[in-house]
Amino acid sequence: MSLLDLTFDERAMEGLTFTERKIMEEYLRGLKPKEIATRLKVSIKTVYKAVWKYRKNFRALHRERDLDRGRYPVNNIAATAIAMEMVAHGLRKVLEYSNMDKFDEVIILLRRIDDKLAKISDNLSQLLSTISGGTPITVKPTESPTTDNIESKLPDFLRDNPWLEVLRTR
């Protein structure tokens, strides 16, 4: 409940002094606390104290009224236990109706794809051997250039540079 939610209630005014009643009347008309303090020549703290007392009384009265109507405050422990049970029940239902059969189907399809890829690899090897005239074609990895070849192609300021050695070790 914010300060703006307050409405006039004579029973909530019962515990207030005369000054606090005047403050609350002005406050409930819509004046701001600083304006009330200057108009009634009281401290701003007195205004806030009056608003606090009125809110306390107002809340207590309405809590009693709600209890009379059968609206009891929620027991947090019971509410948490009920919520946890509802979540557990929902999870059980989800697991019962989950798509485990779909998961199994996906695994079967992946195995089929793996078999197909193996067959494609075999067919490509046969095609390559047919194209090459019966001799299997082997792919040779290209030789990496030696550091001597690289250094001969480097500019003068980079040859024998100690920082290049550091970078090569990384």
GROMACS .gro file of C-alpha atoms in nm:
model
  170
    1MET     CA    1   0.000   0.000   0.000
    2SER     CA    2   0.147   0.334  -0.098
    3LEU     CA    3   0.071   0.667   0.058
    4LEU     CA    4  -0.154   0.747  -0.236
    5ASP     CA    5  -0.381   0.450  -0.158
    6LEU     CA    6  -0.505   0.605   0.166
    7THR     CA    7  -0.865   0.718   0.195
    8PHE     CA    8  -1.042   0.893   0.479
    9ASP     CA    9  -1.144   0.657   0.756
   10GLU     CA   10  -1.268   0.808   1.084
   11ARG     CA   11  -1.180   0.492   1.275
   12ALA     CA   12  -0.816   0.519   1.159
   13MET     CA   13  -0.811   0.877   1.296
   14GLU     CA   14  -0.903   0.764   1.649
   15GLY     CA   15  -0.548   0.720   1.780
   16LEU     CA   16  -0.421   1.053   1.643
   17THR     CA   17  -0.372   1.381   1.828
   18PHE     CA   18  -0.552   1.700   1.720
   19THR     CA   19  -0.248   1.819   1.520
   20GLU     CA   20  -0.203   1.480   1.357
   21ARG     CA   21  -0.571   1.482   1.258
   22LYS     CA   22  -0.530   1.824   1.095
   23ILE     CA   23  -0.218   1.699   0.914
   24MET     CA   24  -0.402   1.392   0.784
   25GLU     CA   25  -0.701   1.598   0.669
   26GLU     CA   26  -0.467   1.816   0.464
   27TYR     CA   27  -0.274   1.516   0.338
   28LEU     CA   28  -0.588   1.335   0.226
   29ARG     CA   29  -0.692   1.649   0.037
   30GLY     CA   30  -0.379   1.602  -0.173
   31LEU     CA   31  -0.127   1.842  -0.024
   32LYS     CA   32   0.237   1.739  -0.015
   33PRO     CA   33   0.411   1.686   0.321
   34LYS     CA   34   0.631   1.998   0.284
   35GLU     CA   35   0.328   2.214   0.204
   36ILE     CA   36   0.143   2.077   0.506
   37ALA     CA   37   0.442   2.146   0.733
   38THR     CA   38   0.465   2.509   0.622
   39ARG     CA   39   0.088   2.567   0.630
   40LEU     CA   40   0.038   2.422   0.981
   41LYS     CA   41   0.378   2.544   1.106
   42VAL     CA   42   0.494   2.199   1.218
   43SER     CA   43   0.805   1.996   1.150
   44ILE     CA   44   0.819   1.783   0.837
   45LYS     CA   45   0.900   1.492   1.070
   46THR     CA   46   0.569   1.551   1.249
   47VAL     CA   47   0.389   1.526   0.914
   48TYR     CA   48   0.558   1.198   0.828
   49LYS     CA   49   0.490   1.065   1.179
   50ALA     CA   50   0.119   1.147   1.145
   51VAL     CA   51   0.102   0.978   0.804
   52TRP     CA   52   0.280   0.675   0.948
   53LYS     CA   53   0.039   0.649   1.244
   54TYR     CA   54  -0.264   0.687   1.019
   55ARG     CA   55  -0.133   0.422   0.779
   56LYS     CA   56  -0.066   0.186   1.070
   57ASN     CA   57  -0.421   0.229   1.204
   58PHE     CA   58  -0.570   0.208   0.855
   59ARG     CA   59  -0.382  -0.114   0.777
   60ALA     CA   60  -0.480  -0.272   1.111
   61LEU     CA   61  -0.849  -0.191   1.057
   62HIS     CA   62  -0.853  -0.333   0.708
   63ARG     CA   63  -0.660  -0.642   0.811
   64GLU     CA   64  -0.925  -0.710   1.076
   65ARG     CA   65  -1.198  -0.652   0.817
   66ASP     CA   66  -1.032  -0.896   0.577
   67LEU     CA   67  -1.005  -1.155   0.853
   68ASP     CA   68  -1.375  -1.110   0.929
   69ARG     CA   69  -1.452  -1.186   0.564
   70GLY     CA   70  -1.248  -1.504   0.575
   71ARG     CA   71  -0.944  -1.378   0.385
   72TYR     CA   72  -0.663  -1.500   0.604
   73PRO     CA   73  -0.301  -1.416   0.533
   74VAL     CA   74  -0.127  -1.687   0.333
   75ASN     CA   75   0.101  -1.916   0.527
   76ASN     CA   76   0.429  -1.895   0.333
   77ILE     CA   77   0.546  -2.243   0.430
   78ALA     CA   78   0.219  -2.405   0.322
   79ALA     CA   79   0.210  -2.204   0.001
   80THR     CA   80   0.566  -2.305  -0.083
   81ALA     CA   81   0.492  -2.671  -0.017
   82ILE     CA   82   0.181  -2.657  -0.236
   83ALA     CA   83   0.368  -2.479  -0.514
   84MET     CA   84   0.651  -2.734  -0.503
   85GLU     CA   85   0.401  -3.020  -0.518
   86MET     CA   86   0.228  -2.861  -0.817
   87VAL     CA   87   0.561  -2.817  -0.998
   88ALA     CA   88   0.657  -3.178  -0.924
   89HIS     CA   89   0.318  -3.297  -1.052
   90GLY     CA   90   0.360  -3.094  -1.370
   91LEU     CA   91   0.710  -3.231  -1.427
   92ARG     CA   92   0.584  -3.586  -1.382
   93LYS     CA   93   0.320  -3.527  -1.648
   94VAL     CA   94   0.574  -3.377  -1.886
   95LEU     CA   95   0.806  -3.672  -1.838
   96GLU     CA   96   0.520  -3.917  -1.892
   97TYR     CA   97   0.425  -3.756  -2.220
   98SER     CA   98   0.774  -3.660  -2.328
   99ASN     CA   99   0.892  -3.749  -2.673
  100MET     CA  100   1.136  -4.023  -2.579
  101ASP     CA  101   1.021  -4.216  -2.886
  102LYS     CA  102   1.118  -3.911  -3.095
  103PHE     CA  103   1.460  -3.914  -2.931
  104ASP     CA  104   1.501  -4.281  -3.023
  105GLU     CA  105   1.396  -4.202  -3.380
  106VAL     CA  106   1.660  -3.930  -3.401
  107ILE     CA  107   1.928  -4.176  -3.286
  108ILE     CA  108   1.818  -4.427  -3.550
  109LEU     CA  109   1.827  -4.158  -3.819
  110LEU     CA  110   2.175  -4.048  -3.713
  111ARG     CA  111   2.300  -4.407  -3.741
  112ARG     CA  112   2.149  -4.429  -4.090
  113ILE     CA  113   2.324  -4.105  -4.188
  114ASP     CA  114   2.653  -4.245  -4.058
  115ASP     CA  115   2.607  -4.560  -4.270
  116LYS     CA  116   2.522  -4.350  -4.576
  117LEU     CA  117   2.833  -4.137  -4.527
  118ALA     CA  118   3.049  -4.452  -4.508
  119LYS     CA  119   2.894  -4.576  -4.836
  120ILE     CA  120   2.954  -4.238  -5.001
  121SER     CA  121   3.318  -4.250  -4.892
  122ASP     CA  122   3.358  -4.600  -5.041
  123ASN     CA  123   3.191  -4.489  -5.365
  124LEU     CA  124   3.421  -4.187  -5.393
  125SER     CA  125   3.729  -4.410  -5.348
  126GLN     CA  126   3.604  -4.642  -5.623
  127LEU     CA  127   3.534  -4.344  -5.850
  128LEU     CA  128   3.882  -4.205  -5.793
  129SER     CA  129   4.043  -4.542  -5.867
  130THR     CA  130   3.836  -4.574  -6.186
  131ILE     CA  131   3.935  -4.225  -6.301
  132SER     CA  132   4.303  -4.284  -6.232
  133GLY     CA  133   4.303  -4.602  -6.441
  134GLY     CA  134   4.301  -4.857  -6.166
  135THR     CA  135   4.579  -4.717  -5.957
  136PRO     CA  136   4.453  -4.565  -5.636
  137ILE     CA  137   4.517  -4.194  -5.599
  138THR     CA  138   4.680  -4.095  -5.276
  139VAL     CA  139   4.675  -3.744  -5.149
  140LYS     CA  140   5.014  -3.623  -5.033
  141PRO     CA  141   5.027  -3.345  -4.781
  142THR     CA  142   5.213  -3.043  -4.906
  143GLU     CA  143   5.548  -2.986  -4.748
  144SER     CA  144   5.567  -2.691  -4.521
  145PRO     CA  145   5.837  -2.445  -4.615
  146THR     CA  146   6.146  -2.458  -4.403
  147THR     CA  147   6.248  -2.165  -4.193
  148ASP     CA  148   6.546  -2.105  -4.419
  149ASN     CA  149   6.315  -2.049  -4.716
  150ILE     CA  150   6.094  -1.819  -4.514
  151GLU     CA  151   6.381  -1.614  -4.375
  152SER     CA  152   6.527  -1.558  -4.719
  153LYS     CA  153   6.199  -1.402  -4.827
  154LEU     CA  154   6.168  -1.177  -4.523
  155PRO     CA  155   6.274  -0.811  -4.532
  156ASP     CA  156   6.609  -0.724  -4.373
  157PHE     CA  157   6.462  -0.574  -4.055
  158LEU     CA  158   6.277  -0.900  -3.980
  159ARG     CA  159   6.570  -1.138  -4.039
  160ASP     CA  160   6.735  -1.256  -3.717
  161ASN     CA  161   6.476  -1.065  -3.514
  162PRO     CA  162   6.455  -1.213  -3.160
  163TRP     CA  163   6.084  -1.129  -3.138
  164LEU     CA  164   6.010  -1.363  -3.427
  165GLU     CA  165   6.165  -1.646  -3.225
  166VAL     CA  166   5.938  -1.558  -2.933
  167LEU     CA  167   5.633  -1.553  -3.158
  168ARG     CA  168   5.726  -1.889  -3.317
  169THR     CA  169   5.733  -2.056  -2.977
  170ARG     CA  170   5.377  -1.949  -2.901
   0.00000   0.00000   0.00000
